[in-house]
Tab-separated table of C-alpha atoms and ligand atoms in Angstrom:
chain	number	residue	atom	x	y	z
B	1	MET	CA	-36.375	-34.661	-15.893
B	2	THR	CA	-33.478	-34.961	-18.022
B	3	ALA	CA	-31.749	-31.335	-17.501
B	4	GLU	CA	-31.863	-28.701	-14.847
B	5	PRO	CA	-34.514	-25.825	-15.787
B	6	GLN	CA	-32.786	-23.114	-18.094
B	7	PRO	CA	-33.342	-20.136	-16.303
B	8	THR	CA	-34.962	-18.099	-17.802
B	9	SER	CA	-33.387	-14.127	-18.096
B	10	SER	CA	-35.161	-12.199	-15.802
B	11	ASN	CA	-34.708	-14.868	-12.988
B	12	SER	CA	-31.109	-14.866	-14.063
B	13	LEU	CA	-28.301	-14.985	-11.137
B	14	PRO	CA	-27.466	-12.630	-14.100
B	15	SER	CA	-30.713	-10.533	-13.658
B	16	LEU	CA	-31.313	-10.692	-10.422
B	17	ILE	CA	-27.583	-9.231	-8.496
B	18	LEU	CA	-28.444	-5.994	-12.341
B	19	ARG	CA	-31.750	-5.512	-10.377
B	20	ALA	CA	-30.640	-5.705	-6.947
B	21	ILE	CA	-28.043	-2.781	-7.938
B	22	GLN	CA	-30.556	-1.173	-9.200
B	23	ALA	CA	-33.086	-0.866	-6.324
B	24	THR	CA	-30.177	-0.204	-3.701
B	25	ILE	CA	-28.262	3.385	-6.242
B	26	GLY	CA	-31.340	3.996	-8.686
B	27	ILE	CA	-31.084	3.199	-12.549
B	28	GLY	CA	-28.195	5.021	-13.349
B	29	PRO	CA	-25.734	5.471	-15.232
B	30	HIS	CA	-23.622	4.568	-12.429
B	31	ALA	CA	-19.828	4.912	-11.808
B	32	LEU	CA	-17.418	2.119	-9.709
B	33	HIS	CA	-16.552	4.768	-7.227
B	34	SER	CA	-16.364	8.685	-8.182
B	35	PRO	CA	-14.446	11.772	-5.964
B	36	ILE	CA	-16.408	13.952	-4.597
B	37	PHE	CA	-15.707	17.643	-4.171
B	38	ASP	CA	-18.254	19.778	-1.886
B	39	GLY	CA	-16.447	20.628	0.656
B	40	ARG	CA	-14.062	23.484	0.796
B	41	GLU	CA	-11.436	22.466	-2.073
B	42	GLN	CA	-11.556	24.875	-4.081
B	43	GLU	CA	-11.672	27.843	-1.462
B	44	TYR	CA	-8.158	26.140	-0.200
B	45	VAL	CA	-6.692	25.371	-4.242
B	46	LEU	CA	-7.508	28.831	-4.746
B	47	ASP	CA	-5.829	29.793	-1.318
B	48	CYS	CA	-2.755	27.830	-2.346
B	49	ILE	CA	-2.700	29.724	-6.164
B	50	HIS	CA	-2.000	32.834	-4.563
B	51	SER	CA	0.178	31.582	-2.234
B	52	THR	CA	2.273	31.576	-4.926
B	53	TYR	CA	3.288	28.063	-2.875
B	54	VAL	CA	2.116	24.936	-5.052
B	55	SER	CA	4.796	23.034	-5.440
B	56	SER	CA	7.211	20.890	-2.773
B	57	VAL	CA	6.587	22.934	-0.191
B	58	GLY	CA	3.558	25.279	1.928
B	59	GLU	CA	1.725	25.340	4.327
B	60	TYR	CA	-0.638	23.046	3.382
B	61	VAL	CA	1.687	20.081	3.275
B	62	ASP	CA	2.344	21.072	6.024
B	63	ARG	CA	-1.151	20.429	7.517
B	64	PHE	CA	-2.394	18.188	5.538
B	65	GLU	CA	1.003	15.261	7.138
B	66	ARG	CA	-0.388	16.793	10.476
B	67	GLU	CA	-3.500	16.181	10.319
B	68	LEU	CA	-3.337	13.297	8.619
B	69	ALA	CA	-0.725	11.521	11.754
B	70	ASP	CA	-3.842	12.939	14.131
B	71	TYR	CA	-5.796	11.265	12.495
B	72	THR	CA	-4.542	7.115	11.835
B	73	GLY	CA	-2.383	7.659	14.718
B	74	ALA	CA	0.715	7.214	13.854
B	75	LYS	CA	3.124	9.738	15.120
B	76	ARG	CA	4.084	10.838	11.953
B	77	ALA	CA	2.454	11.110	8.257
B	78	VAL	CA	5.116	11.601	5.415
B	79	ALA	CA	3.059	12.647	1.903
B	80	THR	CA	4.513	11.589	-1.314
B	81	VAL	CA	3.687	12.363	-5.215
B	82	ASN	CA	1.468	9.204	-5.130
B	83	GLY	CA	0.561	5.515	-3.207
B	84	THR	CA	3.412	3.568	-5.825
B	85	ALA	CA	6.672	6.081	-5.157
B	86	ALA	CA	5.270	5.712	-1.001
B	87	LEU	CA	6.024	1.880	-1.212
B	88	GLN	CA	9.019	2.064	-3.752
B	89	VAL	CA	10.024	4.733	-0.754
B	90	ALA	CA	8.669	2.890	2.575
B	91	LEU	CA	10.959	-0.171	0.974
B	92	GLN	CA	13.825	1.140	0.055
B	93	LEU	CA	13.945	2.155	4.189
B	94	ALA	CA	13.192	-1.132	5.474
B	95	GLY	CA	16.281	-2.367	3.717
B	96	VAL	CA	14.860	-4.116	0.519
B	97	LYS	CA	17.820	-4.144	-1.416
B	98	ALA	CA	18.291	-5.553	-5.330
B	99	ASN	CA	18.063	-9.090	-5.851
B	100	GLU	CA	16.345	-9.685	-2.581
B	101	GLU	CA	12.733	-10.563	-2.972
B	102	VAL	CA	9.328	-9.218	-0.912
B	103	ILE	CA	6.014	-11.385	-0.090
B	104	VAL	CA	2.937	-9.996	-1.262
B	105	PRO	CA	0.001	-11.502	-2.069
B	106	SER	CA	-0.711	-12.528	-5.363
B	107	LEU	CA	-4.759	-11.141	-5.133
B	108	THR	CA	-3.417	-6.665	-4.537
B	109	PHE	CA	-3.473	-4.471	-7.049
B	110	VAL	CA	-0.259	-4.236	-9.787
B	111	ALA	CA	1.539	-1.336	-7.340
B	112	THR	CA	2.417	-3.499	-4.657
B	113	ALA	CA	4.560	-5.865	-6.771
B	114	ASN	CA	5.842	-2.985	-8.625
B	115	ALA	CA	7.883	-1.208	-5.934
B	116	ALA	CA	9.529	-4.183	-4.885
B	117	HIS	CA	9.969	-4.016	-9.055
B	118	PHE	CA	11.208	-1.303	-8.592
B	119	LEU	CA	14.015	-1.614	-6.345
B	120	SER	CA	14.611	-4.551	-8.679
B	121	ALA	CA	13.508	-7.285	-6.182
B	122	VAL	CA	11.506	-9.826	-6.095
B	123	PRO	CA	7.966	-9.815	-5.213
B	124	HIS	CA	6.777	-13.536	-4.309
B	125	PHE	CA	3.251	-14.113	-3.874
B	126	VAL	CA	1.524	-15.792	-1.238
B	127	ASP	CA	-1.926	-16.451	-0.211
B	128	VAL	CA	-4.965	-14.496	0.175
B	129	HIS	CA	-8.202	-15.896	3.202
B	130	GLU	CA	-10.432	-16.206	2.381
B	131	GLU	CA	-12.528	-14.104	5.231
B	132	THR	CA	-10.092	-11.072	4.615
B	133	LEU	CA	-9.397	-10.761	1.114
B	134	GLY	CA	-5.813	-10.336	2.674
B	135	MET	CA	-2.418	-11.812	3.836
B	136	ASP	CA	-3.457	-15.252	5.017
B	137	PRO	CA	-1.096	-15.611	8.522
B	138	ILE	CA	-1.317	-19.093	8.926
B	139	ALA	CA	-0.583	-19.664	5.141
B	140	LEU	CA	2.843	-17.575	5.073
B	141	LYS	CA	3.751	-19.576	8.297
B	142	ASP	CA	3.202	-22.788	7.164
B	143	TRP	CA	5.559	-21.089	3.767
B	144	LEU	CA	8.790	-19.839	5.097
B	145	SER	CA	8.644	-22.705	7.453
B	146	SER	CA	8.694	-24.891	4.313
B	147	ILE	CA	10.732	-22.840	2.030
B	148	THR	CA	13.204	-20.755	4.450
B	149	GLU	CA	16.697	-21.246	6.770
B	150	LYS	CA	17.353	-18.647	9.126
B	151	SER	CA	21.342	-17.721	7.549
B	152	ASP	CA	24.281	-15.302	8.973
B	153	GLY	CA	22.385	-11.824	6.049
B	154	GLY	CA	18.373	-13.516	7.730
B	155	LEU	CA	15.575	-15.246	6.011
B	156	ARG	CA	16.379	-17.089	3.294
B	157	ASN	CA	14.192	-18.266	0.285
B	158	ARG	CA	16.541	-22.671	0.023
B	159	GLN	CA	14.949	-22.082	-2.955
B	160	THR	CA	16.121	-19.405	-4.656
B	161	GLY	CA	18.991	-18.554	-2.398
B	162	ARG	CA	17.536	-15.274	-2.227
B	163	ARG	CA	17.385	-12.819	1.055
B	164	ILE	CA	13.360	-12.191	1.640
B	165	ALA	CA	13.764	-8.368	2.899
B	166	ALA	CA	10.090	-7.697	3.680
B	167	VAL	CA	5.882	-8.197	3.488
B	168	VAL	CA	4.326	-6.758	2.604
B	169	PRO	CA	0.164	-7.543	3.595
B	170	MET	CA	-2.786	-5.684	1.156
B	171	HIS	CA	-6.119	-4.154	3.397
B	172	THR	CA	-8.086	-5.423	0.153
B	173	PHE	CA	-11.054	-2.244	-0.748
B	174	GLY	CA	-10.256	-1.583	2.759
B	175	HIS	CA	-11.247	-4.664	4.536
B	176	PRO	CA	-8.382	-5.418	6.816
B	177	CYS	CA	-6.668	-8.495	6.395
B	178	ASN	CA	-5.247	-10.190	9.197
B	179	ILE	CA	-2.824	-7.971	10.890
B	180	GLU	CA	-2.105	-8.025	14.501
B	181	LEU	CA	-1.019	-12.267	13.669
B	182	LEU	CA	1.129	-11.281	10.596
B	183	GLN	CA	2.916	-9.251	12.366
B	184	GLU	CA	3.438	-11.086	14.835
B	185	ILE	CA	4.517	-13.972	12.823
B	186	THR	CA	6.751	-11.684	10.878
B	187	SER	CA	8.496	-10.342	13.681
B	188	SER	CA	8.634	-14.250	14.395
B	189	TYR	CA	11.241	-13.943	12.017
B	190	GLY	CA	12.154	-11.119	11.776
B	191	ILE	CA	11.266	-9.432	8.356
B	192	PRO	CA	10.569	-5.620	7.957
B	193	MET	CA	6.401	-5.187	7.612
B	194	ILE	CA	5.890	-2.637	5.396
B	195	GLU	CA	1.349	-2.009	5.093
B	196	ASP	CA	0.057	-1.923	1.862
B	197	ALA	CA	-3.073	0.205	2.889
B	198	ALA	CA	-3.633	1.824	0.274
B	199	GLU	CA	-7.380	1.634	0.189
B	200	ALA	CA	-7.883	1.719	3.875
B	201	LEU	CA	-7.354	5.644	5.179
B	202	GLY	CA	-10.285	5.341	8.180
B	203	SER	CA	-10.144	1.400	8.542
B	204	ARG	CA	-9.277	-0.004	11.903
B	205	PHE	CA	-7.832	-3.856	13.290
B	206	ASN	CA	-8.750	-4.031	16.848
B	207	GLY	CA	-9.073	0.255	17.712
B	208	LYS	CA	-6.217	0.155	15.378
B	209	HIS	CA	-5.557	2.583	12.176
B	210	ALA	CA	-4.591	-0.202	9.020
B	211	GLY	CA	-0.742	1.307	8.052
B	212	THR	CA	-0.567	1.507	11.683
B	213	PHE	CA	1.036	-1.609	12.698
B	214	GLY	CA	3.652	-2.308	10.799
B	215	GLN	CA	7.154	-0.702	10.107
B	216	LEU	CA	6.425	1.841	7.728
B	217	GLY	CA	1.998	2.308	6.722
B	218	CYS	CA	1.281	3.588	2.591
B	219	ILE	CA	-1.787	5.363	1.666
B	220	SER	CA	-3.148	5.869	-1.934
B	221	PHE	CA	-5.197	9.492	-3.215
B	222	ASN	CA	-5.542	8.325	-6.343
B	223	GLY	CA	-8.186	9.470	-7.953
B	224	ASN	CA	-10.578	6.472	-7.505
B	225	LYS	CA	-9.334	7.026	-3.642
B	226	ILE	CA	-11.993	7.133	-0.481
B	227	ILE	CA	-10.556	10.284	-0.453
B	228	THR	CA	-8.783	12.093	-3.601
B	229	THR	CA	-5.393	14.771	-4.033
B	230	GLY	CA	-5.950	14.765	-7.801
B	231	GLY	CA	-3.027	12.185	-7.578
B	232	GLY	CA	-1.007	11.875	-4.098
B	233	GLY	CA	0.207	9.456	-1.729
B	234	ALA	CA	2.072	9.192	2.099
B	235	ILE	CA	4.141	6.538	4.347
B	236	ILE	CA	2.802	7.180	8.145
B	237	THR	CA	4.749	5.512	10.916
B	238	ASN	CA	5.061	5.515	14.582
B	239	ASN	CA	8.986	5.291	14.018
B	240	VAL	CA	10.429	9.450	13.651
B	241	SER	CA	13.521	8.362	12.581
B	242	LEU	CA	12.237	6.142	9.714
B	243	ALA	CA	9.988	9.514	8.813
B	244	ASN	CA	12.735	12.462	9.256
B	245	LEU	CA	14.211	9.648	6.367
B	246	ALA	CA	10.963	9.227	4.332
B	247	LYS	CA	11.490	13.089	4.108
B	248	HIS	CA	14.288	13.347	3.457
B	249	LEU	CA	14.276	10.151	0.371
B	250	THR	CA	12.104	12.242	-1.258
B	251	THR	CA	12.864	16.408	-1.506
B	252	THR	CA	15.636	14.718	-3.556
B	253	ALA	CA	18.001	14.260	-0.418
B	254	LYS	CA	18.878	17.648	0.145
B	255	VAL	CA	20.836	18.482	2.866
B	256	ALA	CA	18.889	21.508	4.500
B	257	HIS	CA	21.226	24.256	4.245
B	258	ARG	CA	20.033	28.365	3.615
B	259	TRP	CA	21.420	28.259	-0.303
B	260	SER	CA	23.972	25.697	-0.964
B	261	TYR	CA	22.788	22.464	-2.864
B	262	ILE	CA	24.542	19.164	-1.204
B	263	HIS	CA	22.480	16.340	-1.021
B	264	ASP	CA	23.586	13.059	0.409
B	265	GLN	CA	22.549	10.449	-1.505
B	266	PRO	CA	20.437	9.357	-4.867
B	267	GLY	CA	17.048	10.692	-3.795
B	268	TYR	CA	13.546	11.010	-5.646
B	269	ASN	CA	11.692	14.023	-6.169
B	270	PHE	CA	8.096	12.366	-4.518
B	271	ARG	CA	7.625	14.426	-2.379
B	272	MET	CA	3.023	15.814	-2.341
B	273	PRO	CA	3.004	19.436	-4.189
B	274	ASN	CA	1.469	21.684	-1.449
B	275	ILE	CA	-1.280	22.287	-4.145
B	276	ASN	CA	-2.330	18.496	-3.828
B	277	ALA	CA	-2.728	18.611	-0.496
B	278	ALA	CA	-4.582	21.724	0.090
B	279	ILE	CA	-7.983	19.724	-1.795
B	280	GLY	CA	-6.583	16.740	0.830
B	281	CYS	CA	-6.697	18.700	3.845
B	282	ALA	CA	-10.523	19.783	2.944
B	283	GLN	CA	-10.627	15.848	1.400
B	284	LEU	CA	-9.707	15.138	5.051
B	285	GLU	CA	-12.422	17.510	6.592
B	286	GLN	CA	-15.584	15.222	4.557
B	287	LEU	CA	-14.252	11.745	5.693
B	288	PRO	CA	-15.743	11.049	8.796
B	289	ARG	CA	-19.276	11.801	6.106
B	290	PHE	CA	-17.340	9.810	3.509
B	291	LEU	CA	-17.535	6.505	6.058
B	292	LYS	CA	-20.495	7.129	7.356
B	293	SER	CA	-22.416	7.131	3.583
B	294	LYS	CA	-20.157	3.641	2.867
B	295	ARG	CA	-21.374	1.868	6.156
B	296	ASP	CA	-25.024	3.008	4.788
B	297	LEU	CA	-24.513	2.216	1.274
B	298	PHE	CA	-23.245	-1.656	2.475
B	299	LYS	CA	-26.413	-1.944	4.578
B	300	ALA	CA	-28.650	-0.163	1.419
B	301	TYR	CA	-27.287	-3.227	-0.689
B	302	GLU	CA	-26.345	-6.353	2.023
B	303	HIS	CA	-30.262	-5.616	2.551
B	304	SER	CA	-31.349	-5.615	-1.411
B	305	PHE	CA	-29.345	-8.224	-2.303
B	306	HIS	CA	-31.595	-10.342	0.626
B	307	SER	CA	-34.679	-9.582	-0.020
B	308	ALA	CA	-33.720	-10.296	-3.921
B	309	LEU	CA	-32.358	-14.192	-3.052
B	310	ALA	CA	-35.435	-14.042	-0.892
B	311	SER	CA	-37.753	-13.778	-3.285
B	312	SER	CA	-36.257	-15.544	-6.672
B	313	SER	CA	-36.186	-18.810	-4.396
B	314	SER	CA	-39.617	-17.999	-3.284
B	315	SER	CA	-41.183	-17.396	-6.504
B	316	SER	CA	-39.579	-20.565	-8.988
B	317	LYS	CA	-39.896	-24.175	-5.669
B	318	CYS	CA	-37.832	-25.731	-8.775
B	319	ASP	CA	-35.231	-23.796	-9.386
B	320	GLN	CA	-33.698	-23.191	-5.390
B	321	THR	CA	-30.800	-25.295	-6.334
B	322	ALA	CA	-29.342	-22.887	-9.184
B	323	ILE	CA	-29.923	-19.741	-6.749
B	324	THR	CA	-27.774	-20.276	-3.082
B	325	PRO	CA	-26.932	-17.357	-1.623
B	326	ILE	CA	-24.648	-14.119	-2.834
B	327	LYS	CA	-23.031	-12.666	-0.647
B	328	ILE	CA	-21.627	-8.640	-0.936
B	329	PHE	CA	-18.820	-9.362	1.783
B	330	GLY	CA	-19.110	-7.340	5.311
B	331	GLU	CA	-15.748	-6.441	6.910
B	332	PRO	CA	-14.000	-9.635	9.222
B	333	VAL	CA	-13.932	-9.721	13.295
B	334	PHE	CA	-12.491	-7.363	14.808
B	335	CYS	CA	-12.781	-4.610	12.431
B	336	GLU	CA	-13.618	-1.608	11.817
B	337	SER	CA	-13.912	-1.052	7.148
B	338	ASN	CA	-14.431	1.426	5.405
B	339	TYR	CA	-15.861	0.145	3.209
B	340	TRP	CA	-15.091	2.005	0.110
B	341	LEU	CA	-15.534	-0.331	-2.561
B	342	GLN	CA	-18.824	-2.483	-2.517
B	343	THR	CA	-17.549	-6.662	-3.196
B	344	LEU	CA	-20.212	-9.558	-4.199
B	345	ILE	CA	-18.647	-12.339	-4.335
B	346	LEU	CA	-20.201	-15.682	-5.960
B	347	PRO	CA	-20.104	-18.647	-4.539
B	348	ALA	CA	-18.356	-21.022	-5.435
B	349	ASP	CA	-20.341	-22.895	-7.752
B	350	GLN	CA	-22.352	-19.520	-9.616
B	351	ALA	CA	-18.152	-18.494	-11.141
B	352	GLU	CA	-19.100	-19.499	-14.039
B	353	PHE	CA	-22.047	-16.286	-13.626
B	354	LEU	CA	-19.528	-13.747	-13.652
B	355	ASN	CA	-18.693	-12.541	-16.791
B	356	GLU	CA	-21.850	-12.420	-18.163
B	357	THR	CA	-23.549	-9.811	-15.017
B	358	LEU	CA	-19.848	-7.965	-15.932
B	359	THR	CA	-21.731	-8.079	-19.509
B	360	LEU	CA	-25.231	-6.771	-18.197
B	361	THR	CA	-24.308	-4.702	-15.552
B	362	ASN	CA	-21.758	-2.565	-17.532
B	363	ASP	CA	-24.132	-2.913	-20.708
B	364	SER	CA	-27.380	-1.481	-18.575
B	365	GLY	CA	-24.284	1.538	-17.149
B	366	ILE	CA	-23.451	-0.554	-13.719
B	367	MET	CA	-20.077	-0.057	-14.047
B	368	THR	CA	-18.867	-3.137	-11.972
B	369	ARG	CA	-14.945	-4.989	-11.802
B	370	PRO	CA	-14.289	-8.515	-11.197
B	371	ALA	CA	-10.602	-8.637	-9.256
B	372	TRP	CA	-7.190	-7.895	-10.713
B	373	GLU	CA	-5.783	-10.930	-12.753
B	374	LEU	CA	-2.935	-12.394	-10.113
B	375	LEU	CA	0.505	-10.657	-10.587
B	376	SER	CA	1.624	-14.413	-10.164
B	377	ASN	CA	-0.090	-14.739	-14.434
B	378	LEU	CA	1.248	-11.066	-15.624
B	379	GLY	CA	3.564	-11.347	-18.428
B	380	PRO	CA	6.182	-8.765	-15.505
B	381	TYR	CA	5.191	-11.860	-12.793
B	382	ALA	CA	4.968	-15.162	-14.024
B	383	THR	CA	8.151	-16.386	-12.962
B	384	CYS	CA	8.510	-15.274	-9.562
B	385	PRO	CA	8.225	-17.323	-7.175
B	386	LYS	CA	4.941	-17.953	-5.148
B	387	ALA	CA	2.664	-20.349	-2.797
B	388	PRO	CA	0.113	-21.762	-3.366
B	389	LEU	CA	-2.491	-20.120	-4.495
B	390	PRO	CA	-5.954	-21.831	-4.127
B	391	VAL	CA	-8.429	-19.172	-1.875
B	392	SER	CA	-6.202	-16.414	-4.475
B	393	THR	CA	-7.147	-18.590	-8.092
B	394	SER	CA	-10.922	-19.527	-6.013
B	395	LEU	CA	-11.558	-15.471	-5.139
B	396	ALA	CA	-10.214	-13.772	-8.663
B	397	LYS	CA	-12.819	-15.872	-10.093
B	398	ARG	CA	-15.526	-14.883	-7.614
B	399	ILE	CA	-15.476	-10.883	-6.765
B	400	LEU	CA	-17.588	-8.151	-8.791
B	401	ASN	CA	-16.983	-4.503	-7.488
B	402	LEU	CA	-19.886	-2.986	-7.686
B	403	PRO	CA	-20.804	1.260	-7.567
B	404	SER	CA	-19.200	2.373	-4.001
B	405	SER	CA	-19.102	5.875	-4.226
B	406	ALA	CA	-20.614	8.332	-1.401
B	407	GLY	CA	-23.479	9.496	-1.292
B	408	LEU	CA	-25.184	6.329	-3.191
B	409	VAL	CA	-27.949	6.434	-0.695
U	1	PLP	C1	-4.129	2.370	-5.541
U	1	PLP	C2	-3.223	1.388	-4.858
U	1	PLP	C3	-1.606	1.350	-5.275
U	1	PLP	C4	-0.972	2.638	-5.528
U	1	PLP	O1	-1.784	3.745	-5.622
U	1	PLP	P1	-1.339	5.253	-6.333
U	1	PLP	O2	-1.110	6.162	-5.726
U	1	PLP	O3	-2.505	4.841	-7.744
U	1	PLP	O4	0.559	5.073	-6.894
U	1	PLP	C5	-1.323	0.677	-4.439
U	1	PLP	N1	-1.674	-0.801	-4.070
U	1	PLP	C6	-2.871	-0.797	-3.997
U	1	PLP	C7	-3.436	-1.779	-3.507
U	1	PLP	C8	-3.764	0.590	-4.969
U	1	PLP	O5	-5.204	-0.107	-4.312
């Protein structure tokens, strides 16, 4: 043969992927992730409206914070207007100041870097690990040892002269990163670790909930996350005085008093409204069911992809090299993932099929999405400091997120 046989359209990788998705969840159309409100959401929201306490104080906020702390095993939870605000406040409480650097993965949602930017700090991008999709502890350690020096003010980036003020690992698509090792490394350097656990409610590393390893952890309850409050977020922490400061800073830094309006610093209006917390209380009751459903969906996809690829290689003998198994991403070792978003990772030599697969699936009513553009490539962050990013660069061309709502199978 002079040239490799062109795969026929029905046997091409994109069609195999489409067929495997549809074999798992039906013909569609299917969204990437839809919220489900079949618990006590309406009852609690109506109760909240009847109480007239729909805004920044109320029983549902207190209850939501208490239940979130109980669920995650954190000593305290402070509910916020969204996950980005939670991150911004957490970074501020960790001591991040203007013109300091905050280490974040390049492969993350833009909010991780924005939170640093809003404090006039500078995001500094590091690579992720192929087996967790989250920050690579060894790459971080090597990078820190090559570019930093200890100084009176803390750890300094020798290349920029700026202090490294915090490290923010993120648990990608709900899969815990190697957070124990990251904790060891950051504490050996004396840098505070803040976890972006926006996507990871219900995920555990070695049995311990994501977001409880760092000084502070941040969760999001945006409409596309595993549970939602419409818009919302939370800071979780085992440090009670930091929790009190978080509450203070997110409620305009008002000093408690029966009538006086005394504010002891410029504070934010970042508290979660009671009416959103009412939805959150009902959603939290459904979380165990959502978690089970998402784990079942993972198993169903895994089964379909396994059979689809097995049958394709046995049916076309000369085509075997064209189809290497594609991997549906499973929870890393020692981890329990919430399986928030289901993820296919195309083999490195099949990355060219990503765009075709996105077109075919979305044209067929199956909503799929690629990974985020690496933040180090985005206009506002293109000139920020960065480590070598070989794994992030490769993964960004190979990740395909699949329809992932609870209740699909
Ligand atoms: C959703 C998300 C956020 C931000 O949460 P919002 O509630 O949308 O502000 C931050 N980081 C990551 C990784 C996210 O996925």
